[in-house]
XYZ file of C-alpha atoms in Angstrom:
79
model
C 6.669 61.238 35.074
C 6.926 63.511 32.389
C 9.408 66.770 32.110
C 7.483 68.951 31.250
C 10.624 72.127 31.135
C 11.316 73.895 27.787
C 14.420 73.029 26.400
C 14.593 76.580 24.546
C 13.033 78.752 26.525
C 14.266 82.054 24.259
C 12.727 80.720 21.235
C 9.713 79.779 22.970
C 8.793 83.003 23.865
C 10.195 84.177 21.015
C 7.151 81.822 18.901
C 5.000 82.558 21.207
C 5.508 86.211 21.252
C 5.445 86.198 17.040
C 1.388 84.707 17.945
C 2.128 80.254 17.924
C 0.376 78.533 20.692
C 1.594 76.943 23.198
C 1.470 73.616 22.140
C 3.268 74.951 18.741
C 5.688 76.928 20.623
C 6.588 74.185 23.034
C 7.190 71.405 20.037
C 9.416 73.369 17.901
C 11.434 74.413 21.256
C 11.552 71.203 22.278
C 12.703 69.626 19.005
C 15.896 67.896 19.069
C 17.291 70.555 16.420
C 16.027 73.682 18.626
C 17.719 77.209 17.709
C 20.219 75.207 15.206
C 20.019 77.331 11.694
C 20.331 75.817 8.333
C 17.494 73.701 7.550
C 17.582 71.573 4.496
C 13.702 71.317 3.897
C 12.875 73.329 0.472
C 10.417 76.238 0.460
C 6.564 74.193 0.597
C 5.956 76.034 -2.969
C 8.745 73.832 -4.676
C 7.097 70.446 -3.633
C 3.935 68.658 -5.282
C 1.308 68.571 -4.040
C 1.673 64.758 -3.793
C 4.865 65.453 -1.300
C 2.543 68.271 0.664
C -0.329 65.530 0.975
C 2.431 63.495 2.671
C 3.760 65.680 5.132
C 0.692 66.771 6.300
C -0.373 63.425 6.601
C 3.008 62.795 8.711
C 1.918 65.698 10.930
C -2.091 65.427 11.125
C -3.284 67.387 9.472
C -6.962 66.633 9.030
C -9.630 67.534 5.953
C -5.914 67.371 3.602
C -7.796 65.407 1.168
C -10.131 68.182 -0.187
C -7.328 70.165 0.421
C -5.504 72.313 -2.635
C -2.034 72.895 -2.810
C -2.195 76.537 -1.597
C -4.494 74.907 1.433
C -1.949 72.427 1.952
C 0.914 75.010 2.000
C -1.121 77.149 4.205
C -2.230 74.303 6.468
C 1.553 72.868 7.261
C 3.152 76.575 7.871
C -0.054 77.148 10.900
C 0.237 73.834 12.059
């Protein structure tokens, strides 16, 4: 059986009070990393648009191939 609990339930509201669903809300809460600072990712705007392609091919991101880099950008940071 699933657990379906929120591991961070401040910064879940917190997301889902700043307008992320619930599904968003409830995977970046749940992450292993949740409400640890200091992320080591560079800003999306730095990267190619080869790496962007990538990463939102890592997270799903469909129609990414007619996608621009500003698209791309846009597309990972409301995913």
């Amino acid at each position: 059986m699933p657990d379906n609990r929120i591991k961070n339930e401040d910064q879940y509201e917190a997301l889902r009070d700043k307008g992320a669903s619930k599904e968003k809300a409830a995977r970046i809460a749940n992450s292993s990393n949740s409400g640890k600072k200091g992320g080591k990712a560079g800003k999306y705007e730095d990267r190619s648009k080869d790496e962007l392609y990538k990463k939102a091919k890592e997270v799903g991101i469909e129609g990414r191939s007619k996608m621009s880099k500003k698209e791309l950008i846009s597309a990972l940071r409301n995913h």
